[in-house]
Coordinates of N, CA and C in Angstrom, one line a residue:
K1 N -18.7 36.7 -8.0 CA -17.8 37.4 -6.9 C -17.1 36.5 -6.1
G2 N -16.0 37.5 -5.6 CA -15.4 36.6 -4.3 C -14.5 37.3 -4.1
N3 N -13.7 36.5 -3.1 CA -12.3 37.6 -2.4 C -11.2 36.7 -2.0
I4 N -10.2 37.7 -1.6 CA -9.1 36.8 -1.3 C -9.1 37.7 0.3
F5 N -9.0 36.8 1.3 CA -9.0 37.7 3.0 C -7.8 37.4 3.5
Y6 N -7.3 38.0 4.7 CA -6.2 37.8 5.2 C -6.3 38.2 6.6
D7 N -6.5 37.2 7.6 CA -6.8 37.3 9.0 C -5.6 37.6 9.6
S8 N -5.5 39.4 9.9 CA -4.0 39.5 10.7 C -4.1 39.2 11.9
D9 N -5.4 38.8 12.7 CA -5.2 38.3 14.1 C -5.1 37.0 14.5
N10 N -5.2 36.6 13.3 CA -4.8 34.6 13.3 C -4.1 34.2 12.5
N11 N -3.2 35.1 11.4 CA -2.3 35.1 10.3 C -3.0 34.0 9.4
F12 N -4.2 33.7 9.0 CA -4.5 32.8 7.9 C -5.0 33.7 6.6
M13 N -4.8 32.9 5.4 CA -5.2 33.5 4.4 C -6.1 32.7 3.8
V14 N -7.6 33.5 3.1 CA -8.7 32.6 2.7 C -9.1 32.8 1.4
F15 N -9.5 32.3 0.6 CA -10.1 32.6 -1.1 C -11.2 31.8 -1.0
K16 N -11.7 32.4 -1.8 CA -13.3 32.5 -1.7 C -14.1 32.6 -2.9
T17 N -15.1 31.9 -3.4 CA -15.5 32.1 -4.8 C -17.1 32.2 -4.4
N18 N -17.5 32.7 -5.7 CA -19.3 32.5 -5.8 C -19.5 33.3 -4.3
G19 N -19.2 34.0 -4.1 CA -19.5 34.9 -3.2 C -18.7 34.8 -2.0
T20 N -18.6 35.9 -0.9 CA -17.9 36.3 -0.1 C -18.3 35.8 1.6
A21 N -19.3 34.8 1.7 CA -19.7 34.5 3.1 C -18.7 33.4 3.4
S22 N -19.0 32.7 4.7 CA -17.9 32.0 5.4 C -18.0 30.4 4.3
D23 N -19.3 30.2 4.3 CA -19.4 28.7 3.5 C -18.8 29.0 1.8
N24 N -18.4 30.1 1.5 CA -17.9 30.0 0.1 C -16.4 30.3 0.1
E25 N -16.0 29.8 1.4 CA -14.5 29.5 1.3 C -13.7 28.3 0.5
R26 N -13.2 28.3 -0.4 CA -12.8 27.5 -1.1 C -11.2 27.3 -0.4
L27 N -10.4 27.6 -0.4 CA -9.1 27.4 0.1 C -8.3 28.0 0.9
R28 N -7.7 27.6 2.0 CA -6.8 28.3 3.3 C -5.5 28.0 3.3
I29 N -5.0 29.1 3.5 CA -3.2 28.9 3.8 C -3.1 29.4 5.3
T30 N -3.2 28.4 6.1 CA -3.1 28.3 7.6 C -1.4 29.3 7.9
N31 N -1.5 29.6 9.5 CA -0.2 30.6 9.8 C 0.5 29.4 9.8
T32 N 0.7 28.1 10.0 CA 2.0 27.3 9.9 C 1.8 26.9 8.3
G33 N 1.5 27.4 7.5 CA 1.9 26.9 6.1 C 1.0 25.8 5.4
Q34 N 0.1 25.2 6.1 CA -1.0 24.3 5.6 C -1.9 24.7 4.7
F35 N -2.2 23.8 4.0 CA -2.7 24.1 2.5 C -3.9 23.1 2.7
V36 N -5.2 23.9 2.6 CA -6.7 23.7 3.1 C -7.3 23.8 2.2
V37 N -7.8 22.9 1.3 CA -8.6 23.1 0.4 C -10.2 22.2 0.5
G38 N -11.5 22.8 0.5 CA -12.4 22.0 1.1 C -13.3 22.9 2.1
T39 N -14.0 22.0 2.7 CA -14.7 22.7 4.2 C -14.6 22.3 5.8
N40 N -13.1 22.1 6.0 CA -12.4 21.4 7.3 C -11.6 22.3 7.3
P41 N -11.5 23.6 7.8 CA -10.4 24.5 8.2 C -9.7 23.9 9.6
T42 N -10.3 23.3 10.5 CA -9.5 22.7 11.6 C -8.7 21.2 11.1
V43 N -8.2 21.4 10.1 CA -7.4 19.9 9.4 C -6.2 20.0 10.8
N44 N -6.0 18.1 10.9 CA -5.2 17.6 11.8 C -3.7 18.8 11.5
S45 N -3.4 19.3 13.0 CA -2.3 20.0 12.9 C -0.7 19.0 11.7
G46 N -0.9 17.9 12.0 CA 0.3 17.0 11.2 C 0.4 17.1 9.9
N47 N -1.1 17.2 9.0 CA -1.1 17.4 7.8 C -0.6 18.4 7.2
I48 N 0.0 18.8 6.4 CA 0.7 20.0 5.5 C -0.6 20.4 4.7
A49 N -0.9 19.0 3.7 CA -2.1 19.7 2.6 C -3.4 18.8 3.1
H50 N -4.4 19.4 3.2 CA -5.5 18.6 3.0 C -6.8 19.1 2.4
I51 N -7.2 18.1 1.7 CA -8.3 18.3 0.6 C -9.8 17.4 1.2
E52 N -10.6 18.3 1.2 CA -12.2 17.7 1.5 C -13.0 18.5 0.6
A53 N -14.0 17.7 0.1 CA -15.1 17.9 -0.5 C -16.1 18.1 -0.1
P54 N -16.9 19.5 -0.3 CA -18.4 19.7 0.6 C -19.1 18.6 0.6
S55 N -20.1 18.5 1.1 CA -21.0 17.2 0.7 C -21.9 17.1 -0.4
A56 N -22.1 18.7 -0.9 CA -23.0 19.0 -1.8 C -22.2 18.5 -3.2
F57 N -21.0 18.6 -3.2 CA -20.4 18.2 -4.2 C -19.8 16.6 -4.4
N58 N -20.3 16.3 -5.5 CA -20.2 15.0 -6.1 C -20.9 14.1 -4.8
N59 N -21.7 14.2 -4.4 CA -22.2 13.2 -3.3 C -20.9 13.3 -2.2
G60 N -20.2 14.2 -2.2 CA -19.2 14.0 -1.1 C -17.9 13.3 -0.9
E61 N -17.9 12.8 -2.5 CA -16.6 12.3 -2.9 C -15.2 13.1 -3.0
T62 N -14.3 12.6 -2.9 CA -13.2 13.6 -2.8 C -12.4 13.1 -3.9
I63 N -12.1 13.5 -5.1 CA -11.7 12.8 -6.4 C -10.2 13.9 -7.1
V64 N -8.8 13.6 -6.8 CA -8.0 13.8 -7.3 C -7.6 13.5 -8.4
A65 N -7.6 14.1 -9.5 CA -7.2 13.4 -10.7 C -5.8 14.0 -11.1
I66 N -4.5 13.3 -11.4 CA -3.4 13.5 -11.8 C -3.5 13.1 -13.5
V67 N -3.6 13.8 -14.3 CA -3.6 13.5 -15.6 C -2.1 13.6 -16.5
G68 N -2.1 12.7 -17.2 CA -1.0 13.2 -18.2 C -1.3 12.2 -20.0
N69 N -0.1 12.6 -20.6 CA -0.6 11.9 -21.8 C 1.0 11.5 -22.5
N70 N 0.9 10.5 -22.2 CA 2.4 9.9 -22.6 C 2.4 8.4 -23.1
A71 N 3.1 7.9 -24.1 CA 3.0 6.6 -24.7 C 3.6 5.7 -23.5
A72 N 4.2 6.4 -22.5 CA 4.7 5.1 -21.8 C 4.3 5.3 -20.5
A73 N 4.9 6.0 -19.4 CA 4.8 6.1 -18.1 C 3.2 7.3 -17.7
G74 N 3.1 7.9 -18.5 CA 1.9 8.7 -18.0 C 2.1 9.4 -16.5
P75 N 1.0 10.1 -16.0 CA 0.7 10.8 -14.9 C 2.0 9.9 -13.5
R76 N 2.5 10.9 -12.8 CA 3.5 10.2 -11.4 C 2.9 10.7 -10.6
L77 N 3.2 10.0 -9.3 CA 2.6 10.5 -8.2 C 3.9 9.9 -7.4
T78 N 4.7 10.5 -6.6 CA 6.2 10.5 -6.4 C 6.1 10.9 -4.9
L79 N 6.6 9.9 -4.3 CA 6.8 9.9 -2.6 C 8.2 9.8 -2.2
Q80 N 8.9 10.6 -1.5 CA 10.5 10.5 -1.2 C 10.2 10.7 0.3
N81 N 11.2 9.9 0.8 CA 11.7 9.7 2.1 C 13.3 9.7 2.2
L82 N 14.0 11.1 2.5 CA 15.1 11.2 2.7 C 16.2 11.0 3.4
N83 N 15.7 10.2 4.4 CA 16.2 9.2 5.1 C 16.9 8.0 4.7
T84 N 18.0 7.6 5.0 CA 18.7 6.7 4.2 C 18.7 5.5 5.0
G85 N 18.2 5.3 6.4 CA 18.3 4.2 7.1 C 17.4 2.9 6.4
G86 N 18.0 1.5 6.9 CA 17.6 0.2 6.2 C 16.0 0.7 6.4
S87 N 15.5 0.8 7.5 CA 14.1 0.9 7.8 C 13.2 1.9 7.2
A88 N 13.8 2.9 6.2 CA 13.2 4.2 6.2 C 12.3 3.5 4.8
H89 N 11.3 4.2 4.7 CA 10.3 3.9 3.8 C 8.9 5.3 3.6
S90 N 8.5 4.9 2.6 CA 7.3 6.1 2.3 C 5.9 5.2 2.3
E91 N 4.6 5.4 2.5 CA 3.8 5.1 2.9 C 2.4 5.8 2.3
I92 N 1.3 5.1 1.9 CA -0.1 5.7 1.3 C -0.5 4.9 2.6
L93 N -1.9 5.2 3.3 CA -2.6 5.2 4.6 C -4.1 5.2 4.3
G94 N -5.1 4.4 4.5 CA -6.0 4.4 4.5 C -6.7 4.6 6.0
T95 N -7.1 5.7 6.3 CA -8.1 5.8 7.7 C -9.8 5.7 7.5
D96 N -10.1 5.6 8.6 CA -11.3 5.5 9.4 C -12.0 7.0 9.9
A97 N -13.1 6.9 9.9 CA -14.1 8.4 10.3 C -13.2 9.4 10.9
G98 N -12.3 8.6 12.1 CA -11.7 9.3 12.8 C -10.2 9.6 12.5
G99 N -10.1 9.2 11.4 CA -8.6 9.8 11.1 C -7.5 9.0 11.4
Q100 N -8.0 7.7 12.3 CA -7.3 6.5 12.4 C -6.8 5.7 11.4
S101 N -5.4 5.3 11.5 CA -5.1 4.7 10.0 C -5.8 3.0 10.3
T102 N -5.9 2.6 8.9 CA -6.9 1.3 9.1 C -6.0 -0.2 7.9
G103 N -5.5 0.7 7.1 CA -4.4 0.1 6.2 C -3.4 0.6 5.3
S104 N -2.3 0.1 4.6 CA -1.1 0.8 4.4 C -0.5 0.3 2.9
I105 N 0.2 0.8 2.3 CA 0.9 0.4 1.2 C 1.9 0.9 1.3
R106 N 3.1 0.4 1.6 CA 5.0 0.7 2.2 C 5.6 0.2 0.9
F107 N 6.3 1.6 0.8 CA 7.5 1.6 -0.2 C 9.1 1.3 0.6
Y108 N 9.2 0.6 0.6 CA 10.6 -0.3 1.6 C 11.4 0.9 0.4
H109 N 12.8 1.2 1.4 CA 13.7 1.7 0.6 C 15.2 0.5 1.1
T110 N 15.6 -0.7 0.4 CA 16.4 -1.8 1.0 C 18.1 -1.4 0.2
D111 N 17.7 -0.8 -0.7 CA 19.4 -0.7 -1.1 C 19.6 0.7 -1.7
Q112 N 19.8 1.7 -1.1 CA 19.8 3.2 -1.5 C 21.3 3.5 -2.7
S113 N 21.9 2.7 -2.2 CA 23.1 2.8 -3.4 C 22.5 2.3 -5.0
N114 N 21.7 1.4 -5.0 CA 21.2 0.9 -6.4 C 19.8 0.8 -6.1
N115 N 19.1 2.0 -5.5 CA 17.9 2.2 -5.8 C 16.9 0.9 -5.8
Y116 N 17.3 0.2 -5.0 CA 16.4 -1.1 -4.8 C 15.1 -0.6 -3.4
G117 N 13.9 -1.4 -4.0 CA 13.1 -1.5 -3.1 C 12.0 -2.6 -2.8
D118 N 11.3 -2.8 -1.7 CA 10.5 -3.9 -1.8 C 8.8 -2.7 -1.4
L119 N 8.0 -4.0 -1.9 CA 6.4 -3.0 -1.7 C 5.6 -4.2 -0.9
A120 N 5.2 -3.4 0.3 CA 3.9 -4.1 1.4 C 2.9 -3.5 1.3
L121 N 1.9 -4.9 1.6 CA 0.6 -4.3 2.0 C 0.4 -4.9 3.7
G122 N -0.2 -3.7 4.3 CA -0.4 -3.7 5.8 C -2.0 -3.3 5.9
T123 N -2.2 -4.3 7.0 CA -3.8 -4.3 7.6 C -3.7 -4.0 9.3
R124 N -4.5 -3.6 9.4 CA -4.6 -3.2 11.7 C -5.4 -3.6 11.7
N125 N -5.3 -5.1 12.9 CA -6.6 -5.4 13.8 C -6.3 -5.1 15.2
A126 N -5.5 -4.3 15.5 CA -5.2 -4.0 16.9 C -4.7 -2.4 17.3
A127 N -4.6 -2.3 18.3 CA -4.3 -0.7 18.4 C -2.6 -0.3 17.8
G128 N -2.6 0.8 17.3 CA -1.0 0.6 16.3 C -0.7 1.5 15.3
P129 N 0.2 1.1 14.4 CA -0.1 1.0 13.4 C -0.4 -0.4 12.1
P130 N -1.1 0.0 11.2 CA -1.2 -1.0 10.2 C 0.2 -2.0 10.3
V131 N 0.2 -3.0 10.2 CA 1.2 -4.1 10.3 C 1.2 -4.8 8.8
D132 N 2.7 -4.7 8.2 CA 2.7 -5.7 7.1 C 2.1 -7.2 7.4
R133 N 1.6 -7.6 5.8 CA 0.9 -8.6 5.8 C 1.4 -9.1 4.7
M134 N 1.2 -8.7 3.6 CA 2.3 -9.2 2.6 C 3.6 -8.4 2.0
R135 N 4.3 -8.8 1.3 CA 5.4 -8.1 0.9 C 6.1 -8.4 -0.3
I136 N 6.3 -7.8 -1.5 CA 7.3 -8.3 -2.6 C 8.8 -7.7 -2.5
T137 N 9.7 -8.8 -2.3 CA 10.7 -8.0 -2.1 C 11.7 -7.8 -4.0
K138 N 12.4 -7.3 -3.5 CA 13.5 -6.4 -4.5 C 13.2 -7.4 -6.1
G139 N 13.3 -8.7 -5.8 CA 13.4 -9.6 -6.7 C 12.5 -10.2 -7.0
G140 N 11.4 -9.9 -6.9 CA 10.0 -10.1 -7.1 C 9.4 -11.5 -6.1
Q141 N 10.0 -11.8 -5.3 CA 9.7 -12.8 -4.1 C 8.3 -12.2 -3.4
V142 N 7.3 -12.9 -3.5 CA 5.8 -13.0 -2.6 C 5.9 -13.6 -1.5
N143 N 6.0 -12.6 -0.3 CA 5.7 -13.3 1.2 C 4.7 -12.9 1.9
I144 N 3.6 -14.1 2.1 CA 2.6 -13.4 3.3 C 2.7 -14.4 4.5
G145 N 2.3 -13.0 5.2 CA 2.0 -13.7 7.0 C 3.3 -13.7 8.0
G146 N 4.6 -13.5 7.0 CA 5.7 -13.8 8.0 C 6.9 -13.7 7.0
D147 N 8.2 -13.7 7.8 CA 9.7 -13.9 7.0 C 9.4 -13.5 5.7
Y148 N 9.6 -12.0 6.0 CA 9.0 -11.1 4.6 C 10.7 -11.0 4.0
T149 N 11.7 -11.5 4.3 CA 13.0 -11.1 3.8 C 13.3 -12.5 3.2
Q150 N 12.6 -13.8 3.3 CA 12.8 -14.7 2.2 C 13.1 -14.9 1.0
T151 N 14.2 -15.3 0.1 CA 14.1 -15.0 -1.5 C 14.5 -16.5 -2.1
T152 N 14.3 -17.6 -1.6 CA 14.7 -19.2 -2.0 C 13.5 -19.1 -2.7
Y153 N 11.9 -19.0 -2.0 CA 11.2 -19.3 -3.1 C 10.3 -18.4 -3.5
K154 N 9.8 -18.3 -4.9 CA 9.0 -17.0 -5.2 C 7.7 -17.0 -4.6
T155 N 6.8 -17.7 -4.2 CA 5.9 -17.3 -3.4 C 6.1 -18.1 -2.0
Q156 N 5.9 -17.6 -0.6 CA 5.8 -18.4 0.7 C 4.8 -17.7 1.5
I157 N 3.7 -18.5 1.8 CA 2.9 -18.0 2.9 C 3.2 -19.2 4.4
E158 N 3.1 -18.1 5.0 CA 3.5 -18.5 7.0 C 2.1 -18.1 7.5
T159 N 1.9 -19.0 8.5 CA 1.4 -19.0 9.4 C 1.7 -19.4 10.7
T160 N 1.0 -19.4 11.6 CA 0.9 -19.7 13.0 C -0.2 -20.9 13.4
N161 N -0.7 -21.5 12.7 CA -1.9 -22.3 12.9 C -1.6 -23.2 11.6
G162 N -2.6 -24.0 11.3 CA -2.6 -24.8 10.5 C -3.3 -24.5 8.8
N163 N -4.1 -23.7 9.3 CA -5.1 -23.0 8.2 C -4.0 -22.2 7.1
V164 N -3.6 -22.9 5.9 CA -2.9 -21.7 5.3 C -3.4 -21.7 3.8
L165 N -4.0 -22.3 3.3 CA -4.4 -22.2 1.8 C -5.6 -23.1 1.7
R166 N -6.5 -22.7 1.1 CA -7.6 -22.7 0.8 C -8.1 -22.9 -0.4
L167 N -8.5 -23.7 -1.6 CA -8.6 -23.3 -3.0 C -10.2 -23.5 -3.3
V168 N -11.0 -22.4 -3.8 CA -12.8 -23.2 -3.6 C -13.0 -22.5 -5.2
T169 N -14.0 -23.5 -5.7 CA -14.3 -22.8 -6.9 C -16.0 -22.9 -6.5
D170 N -16.7 -22.0 -7.3 CA -18.2 -21.5 -7.3 C -18.4 -22.0 -8.7
S171 N -18.1 -22.8 -9.2 CA -18.5 -23.0 -10.1 C -19.9 -24.4 -10.5
D172 N -20.7 -24.3 -11.5 CA -22.0 -25.0 -11.1 C -22.0 -26.1 -12.0
D173 N -20.6 -26.1 -12.9 CA -20.4 -27.2 -14.0 C -19.8 -28.4 -13.5
A174 N -19.4 -29.2 -14.0 CA -19.0 -30.6 -13.5 C -17.5 -30.8 -13.1
N175 N -17.0 -29.6 -13.3 CA -15.6 -29.2 -13.2 C -15.1 -29.4 -11.3
G176 N -14.2 -29.3 -11.1 CA -13.7 -29.3 -9.6 C -12.9 -28.3 -9.7
V177 N -12.0 -27.7 -8.4 CA -10.9 -27.5 -8.4 C -9.8 -27.8 -9.2
E178 N -8.2 -27.1 -9.8 CA -7.7 -27.4 -10.5 C -6.3 -27.1 -9.8
F179 N -5.2 -27.9 -9.5 CA -4.2 -27.5 -8.9 C -3.0 -28.1 -10.1
V180 N -2.5 -27.3 -10.6 CA -1.3 -27.9 -11.5 C 0.1 -27.2 -11.1
L181 N 0.8 -28.0 -11.5 CA 2.4 -28.3 -11.6 C 2.6 -28.3 -13.0
R182 N 3.4 -27.5 -13.5 CA 4.0 -27.3 -14.8 C 5.1 -26.8 -14.9
K183 N 5.8 -27.5 -15.6 CA 7.3 -27.1 -16.2 C 7.0 -27.1 -17.7
D184 N 7.6 -25.8 -17.9 CA 7.6 -25.1 -19.3 C 9.0 -25.2 -19.8
S185 N 9.4 -26.4 -20.5 CA 10.7 -26.4 -21.1 C 10.6 -26.0 -22.1
A186 N 11.7 -25.6 -23.0 CA 11.8 -25.3 -24.3 C 12.4 -27.1 -24.9
S187 N 12.7 -27.7 -24.1 CA 13.4 -28.8 -24.8 C 13.1 -30.1 -24.1
P188 N 11.5 -30.6 -24.1 CA 11.2 -31.4 -23.2 C 11.6 -32.7 -23.5
A189 N 12.0 -33.8 -22.4 CA 12.6 -34.8 -22.8 C 12.0 -36.0 -22.1
D190 N 12.0 -37.2 -22.7 CA 11.4 -38.4 -21.7 C 11.8 -38.2 -20.4
E191 N 11.2 -39.2 -19.5 CA 11.4 -39.0 -17.7 C 11.8 -37.8 -17.3
D192 N 11.9 -36.6 -17.8 CA 11.8 -35.5 -17.3 C 11.0 -35.2 -15.8
N193 N 11.5 -34.8 -15.0 CA 10.8 -34.4 -13.6 C 9.5 -33.4 -13.9
L194 N 8.8 -33.3 -14.0 CA 7.9 -32.2 -14.0 C 7.6 -31.4 -12.8
G195 N 7.5 -32.1 -11.7 CA 7.1 -31.4 -10.4 C 7.5 -32.4 -9.4
N196 N 7.2 -31.7 -8.2 CA 7.6 -32.5 -6.5 C 6.8 -31.7 -5.6
I197 N 6.2 -32.6 -4.7 CA 5.4 -32.0 -3.7 C 6.1 -32.7 -2.5
Y198 N 6.8 -31.6 -1.6 CA 7.7 -32.0 -0.3 C 6.7 -31.8 1.0
F199 N 7.4 -32.7 2.2 CA 6.8 -32.8 3.4 C 8.2 -32.0 4.2
Q200 N 8.2 -30.9 4.6 CA 9.3 -30.7 5.0 C 9.1 -30.3 6.8
G201 N 9.9 -30.8 7.7 CA 10.1 -29.9 9.0 C 11.5 -29.8 9.9
N202 N 11.1 -29.7 10.8 CA 12.7 -29.5 12.0 C 12.9 -31.2 12.4
D203 N 14.0 -31.4 12.2 CA 14.7 -32.7 12.9 C 15.0 -32.4 14.5
D204 N 15.9 -33.3 14.9 CA 15.9 -33.1 16.4 C 16.7 -32.1 16.5
S205 N 17.6 -31.7 15.6 CA 18.3 -30.4 15.9 C 17.9 -29.1 15.9
G206 N 17.3 -29.3 14.9 CA 15.9 -28.1 14.7 C 16.3 -27.8 13.2
A207 N 17.2 -28.6 12.6 CA 17.4 -28.1 11.1 C 16.5 -28.4 10.1
A208 N 15.8 -27.8 9.2 CA 14.9 -28.0 8.4 C 15.3 -29.5 7.4
T209 N 14.1 -30.2 7.4 CA 14.9 -31.6 6.6 C 13.7 -31.6 5.8
F210 N 13.8 -32.5 4.7 CA 12.4 -33.1 3.9 C 12.6 -34.5 4.0
F211 N 11.6 -35.0 4.8 CA 11.2 -36.1 5.2 C 10.4 -36.9 4.2
S212 N 9.6 -36.5 3.3 CA 9.5 -37.3 2.3 C 8.8 -36.7 1.2
S213 N 8.5 -37.3 -0.2 CA 7.9 -36.3 -1.5 C 7.3 -37.0 -1.8

């Protein structure tokens, strides 16, 4: 048994199953059009939809499955921002128990005409929204730590101190860490240049200069 109940005083609709008591509420549509599934009718006013599993259901885990059956793409979840500005983006946020954001996945719309975009991962270590820490550009360049628009190098790591990169192995055998520079040429020849390590800094005028290699 169950019922569909409309509260004319507060203008919300409730759906109940397996009984008609207050704790049998499964779904609520609020007076502002919010869609609330689960056990938290005091959902944040900024959320149009809220899904929360009761603590007795699956140990309190909330799992939403979007299932498809296709030889290629399968199911899709689409986030669309109708703004066409240069900083327009969509995002997925992780939050703490208080509902404050702690991390983000952002989809930047960098070129509306050609439907190009960047993907960024963000974390938060201070007040305010998560800050981008790694960004993959529309051309596939991976930038970590800053200068998220550079496209000269396939990967760039930037930091404000000298601790940029550390390579560690936990192997118990005799082998240590390997750092390999490989040129995968289809037509190798004698005297080919296989790789370079450059030391670069700014000269007296502030221009980037290679000082040695």
